[in-house]
Amino acid sequence: RVSLSPGGEAHPDRGAAVAARGWATMYRVVTDFHGTWYGWGGLQQMAFIAGNFSAARLAGANGTWPDLDMLPPPDGARDSPDAPTDKERLMYSLYALARSPRMYAGTLPADAGSLGLLAHPTLEALHARGDAAAPYAYAGNCSCEGDATGSCTIPRDAFPPCVARWSAAVDGARVVAWLNIGENASAPDALALADAGVPAGAAVAVTDVWANQTLGVVANGSFAVPSIPPHGVRMYTLTPV
């Protein structure tokens, strides 16, 4: 098997053709990614592309995988070497949700912060066994401005910020991730269990993945989601009780 590299012009229709014909094990759906945020080849654009391919149920289709390119090493923005940034948590969360091949582009052995992200148990479970992972909503101002290269960037003053809301089934539970791909902190909000795919009347134990904190049991309703910093992510596991 081979890897195809159509770059940033990849469309879910082309991914469906690769899957139907078994042309390759994986195929690039973005241009070269170097950890930037804006514009052509940036993480913000990648979030929309990953959402489109995941919504088309192409991750793992006939043994083929949309590829978001290699995971870049830390960019020097960490407060300490072992403490990943908000953007890094969002990036690793996106790769796990989209079940993109995870190839680390940094020097080996990787630093403790990157290793912690690569081996995070929830991200590992999502990447290995996540089912039907896809955005179920885009909230806020998600309008973007394109240019001649095909880039699409959300204006930096857009408010409320764009939040991509993903849900996936894994190991009998659901994982919900809200990714702030805008430039302002989001307002506090409520996560409705029904919107995230929890059956009516079901009670779930809620765990904040990145805070590593149990929030309690919620039944047939919603729970509060704090403000999300720009380029940040909130992720929760919803386990039936």
Coordinates of C-alpha atoms in Angstrom, one line a residue:
R1 CA 0.0 0.0 0.0
V2 CA 1.1 3.6 -0.5
S3 CA 0.3 7.1 0.8
L4 CA -1.2 9.6 -1.6
S5 CA -0.5 13.3 -1.1
P6 CA -3.1 15.4 -2.8
G7 CA -2.5 18.3 -0.4
G8 CA -4.9 20.9 0.7
E9 CA -7.2 20.4 -2.3
A10 CA -8.4 17.1 -1.0
H11 CA -12.2 16.8 -0.8
P12 CA -14.3 14.1 0.9
D13 CA -15.5 12.9 -2.5
R14 CA -11.9 12.1 -3.4
G15 CA -11.4 10.4 -0.1
A16 CA -14.5 8.3 -0.8
A17 CA -13.0 7.3 -4.2
V18 CA -9.7 6.2 -2.5
A19 CA -11.7 4.1 0.1
A20 CA -13.9 2.5 -2.6
R21 CA -11.0 1.5 -4.7
G22 CA -8.4 0.8 -2.0
W23 CA -5.8 2.9 -3.7
A24 CA -3.9 3.7 -0.5
T25 CA -3.8 3.0 3.2
M26 CA -3.7 6.7 3.9
Y27 CA -4.0 9.9 2.0
R28 CA -3.1 13.5 2.9
V29 CA -6.1 15.9 3.1
V30 CA -4.1 19.0 4.0
T31 CA -1.0 20.7 2.7
D32 CA 2.3 20.6 4.7
F33 CA 1.5 21.4 8.3
H34 CA 4.2 23.0 10.5
G35 CA 2.2 23.9 13.5
T36 CA 0.9 27.3 12.4
W37 CA -2.6 28.5 13.1
Y38 CA -3.7 30.8 10.3
G39 CA -4.2 30.5 6.6
W40 CA -3.3 27.9 4.0
G41 CA -2.0 24.8 5.9
G42 CA -2.8 26.2 9.3
L43 CA -4.5 24.4 12.2
Q44 CA -7.6 26.5 12.1
Q45 CA -8.3 25.4 8.5
M46 CA -7.4 21.8 9.3
A47 CA -10.1 21.7 11.9
F48 CA -12.7 22.3 9.2
I49 CA -11.1 19.8 6.8
A50 CA -10.9 17.1 9.5
G51 CA -14.6 17.8 10.4
N52 CA -15.6 17.4 6.7
F53 CA -13.8 14.1 6.3
S54 CA -15.0 12.7 9.6
A55 CA -18.6 13.7 8.9
A56 CA -18.4 11.7 5.7
R57 CA -17.3 8.7 7.8
L58 CA -14.0 8.2 6.0
A59 CA -11.8 7.5 8.9
G60 CA -11.0 3.8 8.5
A61 CA -13.3 3.3 5.6
N62 CA -12.2 0.1 3.8
G63 CA -8.9 0.3 5.7
T64 CA -8.0 3.8 4.5
W65 CA -7.3 6.9 6.6
P66 CA -7.4 10.6 5.9
D67 CA -4.0 12.0 7.0
L68 CA -3.6 15.4 8.6
D69 CA 0.2 15.3 8.2
M70 CA 2.8 14.9 10.9
L71 CA 2.4 16.2 14.4
P72 CA 4.9 19.0 14.9
P73 CA 7.2 19.3 17.9
P74 CA 6.7 22.1 20.5
D75 CA 7.0 25.6 19.1
G76 CA 8.6 27.2 22.1
A77 CA 5.4 28.7 23.5
R78 CA 5.2 26.5 26.6
D79 CA 5.5 28.0 30.1
S80 CA 7.6 24.9 31.0
P81 CA 9.0 22.1 28.9
D82 CA 6.5 19.5 30.3
A83 CA 3.4 21.7 30.1
P84 CA 1.6 21.5 26.7
T85 CA -0.1 24.7 25.5
D86 CA -3.8 25.1 24.9
K87 CA -3.1 24.9 21.1
E88 CA -1.2 21.6 21.5
R89 CA -4.1 20.0 23.5
L90 CA -6.5 21.1 20.8
M91 CA -4.2 19.8 18.0
Y92 CA -3.7 16.4 19.7
S93 CA -7.4 16.2 20.5
L94 CA -8.3 16.9 16.8
Y95 CA -5.9 14.2 15.5
A96 CA -7.4 11.6 18.0
L97 CA -11.0 12.5 17.1
A98 CA -10.3 12.4 13.4
R99 CA -8.3 9.2 13.8
S100 CA -5.6 10.6 11.6
P101 CA -2.3 8.7 11.5
R102 CA -0.1 10.2 14.3
M103 CA 3.5 10.5 13.2
Y104 CA 5.6 12.7 15.5
A105 CA 7.9 15.1 13.6
G106 CA 10.1 16.0 16.6
T107 CA 13.4 14.7 17.9
L108 CA 13.3 11.3 19.6
P109 CA 13.0 10.6 22.4
A110 CA 10.2 13.1 22.6
D111 CA 9.9 15.5 25.5
A112 CA 7.7 14.6 28.5
G113 CA 4.9 17.0 27.5
S114 CA 4.6 15.6 24.0
L115 CA 4.8 12.0 25.2
G116 CA 2.0 12.7 27.7
L117 CA -0.2 13.9 24.8
L118 CA 0.8 11.0 22.5
A119 CA 0.1 8.4 25.3
H120 CA -2.9 10.1 26.9
P121 CA -5.4 7.3 27.6
T122 CA -8.5 9.1 26.4
L123 CA -6.8 10.2 23.2
E124 CA -5.4 6.7 22.7
A125 CA -8.9 5.2 23.1
L126 CA -10.4 7.7 20.6
H127 CA -7.6 7.1 18.1
A128 CA -7.8 3.3 18.3
R129 CA -11.5 2.6 18.9
G130 CA -13.4 5.8 18.4
D131 CA -16.6 5.3 16.4
A132 CA -18.6 7.8 14.4
A133 CA -16.5 10.7 15.6
A134 CA -17.6 13.9 13.9
P135 CA -18.7 17.5 14.7
Y136 CA -22.3 17.7 15.7
A137 CA -22.4 21.5 15.6
Y138 CA -20.4 24.6 14.9
A139 CA -21.3 27.3 17.4
G140 CA -20.5 31.0 17.2
N141 CA -19.2 33.0 14.2
C142 CA -17.6 30.5 11.9
S143 CA -17.6 32.5 8.7
C144 CA -14.2 32.6 7.1
E145 CA -12.5 34.7 4.4
G146 CA -10.8 33.0 1.5
D147 CA -8.0 34.1 -0.9
A148 CA -6.5 33.0 -4.2
T149 CA -4.7 30.0 -2.6
G150 CA -7.9 28.5 -1.3
S151 CA -7.1 29.5 2.3
C152 CA -10.0 30.2 4.6
T153 CA -9.3 32.1 7.8
I154 CA -11.8 33.3 10.5
P155 CA -11.4 37.1 11.0
R156 CA -9.5 37.7 14.3
D157 CA -12.2 40.0 15.6
A158 CA -15.1 37.5 14.9
F159 CA -17.3 37.2 18.0
P160 CA -18.6 35.0 19.4
P161 CA -15.7 32.7 18.6
C162 CA -16.2 29.6 16.5
V163 CA -16.4 26.4 18.6
A164 CA -16.4 23.1 16.8
R165 CA -18.4 20.6 18.9
W166 CA -17.4 16.9 18.4
S167 CA -18.9 13.7 19.8
A168 CA -17.7 10.1 19.5
A169 CA -18.5 6.7 20.9
V170 CA -15.7 4.8 22.5
D171 CA -15.7 1.8 24.9
G172 CA -19.3 2.1 25.8
A173 CA -19.1 5.8 26.7
R174 CA -19.2 9.0 24.7
V175 CA -16.5 11.6 24.4
V176 CA -17.4 15.2 23.7
A177 CA -14.9 17.8 22.7
W178 CA -15.5 21.5 22.2
L179 CA -12.6 23.1 20.2
N180 CA -12.4 26.9 20.2
I181 CA -10.9 27.7 16.8
G182 CA -11.7 31.4 17.1
E183 CA -9.6 34.3 18.5
N184 CA -11.5 35.2 21.6
A185 CA -12.5 33.2 24.7
S186 CA -15.9 31.6 24.5
A187 CA -18.7 32.5 26.9
P188 CA -19.7 29.8 29.5
D189 CA -22.3 27.5 28.0
A190 CA -24.2 24.3 28.7
L191 CA -23.6 21.0 27.0
A192 CA -26.9 19.2 26.4
L193 CA -26.6 15.4 26.7
A194 CA -29.1 14.8 23.9
D195 CA -27.1 16.9 21.5
A196 CA -24.0 14.9 22.2
G197 CA -25.8 11.6 21.4
V198 CA -26.8 10.5 24.9
P199 CA -30.1 8.6 24.9
A200 CA -33.1 10.3 26.5
G201 CA -33.4 9.5 30.2
A202 CA -29.9 8.1 30.5
A203 CA -27.6 9.1 33.4
V204 CA -23.9 9.6 32.8
A205 CA -20.9 10.2 35.0
V206 CA -19.1 13.2 33.6
T207 CA -15.3 13.6 33.7
D208 CA -13.3 16.6 32.5
V209 CA -10.5 15.0 30.6
W210 CA -7.9 17.8 30.5
A211 CA -8.6 18.8 34.1
N212 CA -8.6 15.2 35.2
Q213 CA -11.6 15.9 37.4
T214 CA -14.9 14.0 38.0
L215 CA -17.8 16.4 37.8
G216 CA -20.6 14.0 39.0
V217 CA -23.6 12.3 37.5
V218 CA -25.9 14.1 35.1
A219 CA -29.3 12.7 34.1
N220 CA -31.4 13.7 31.1
G221 CA -30.3 17.3 31.0
S222 CA -27.1 19.3 30.6
F223 CA -24.0 20.5 32.5
A224 CA -22.0 23.7 32.5
V225 CA -19.0 24.2 30.2
P226 CA -16.7 27.0 31.4
S227 CA -15.2 29.6 29.0
I228 CA -12.8 28.1 26.5
P229 CA -9.6 30.1 25.8
P230 CA -8.8 30.9 22.2
H231 CA -7.2 27.9 20.5
G232 CA -8.2 25.8 23.5
V233 CA -10.4 22.7 24.1
R234 CA -12.7 21.2 26.6
M235 CA -13.1 17.5 26.5
Y236 CA -15.5 15.3 28.6
T237 CA -16.2 11.6 28.9
L238 CA -19.8 10.7 29.5
T239 CA -20.0 7.2 31.0
P240 CA -23.3 5.4 31.5
V241 CA -24.2 4.7 35.2

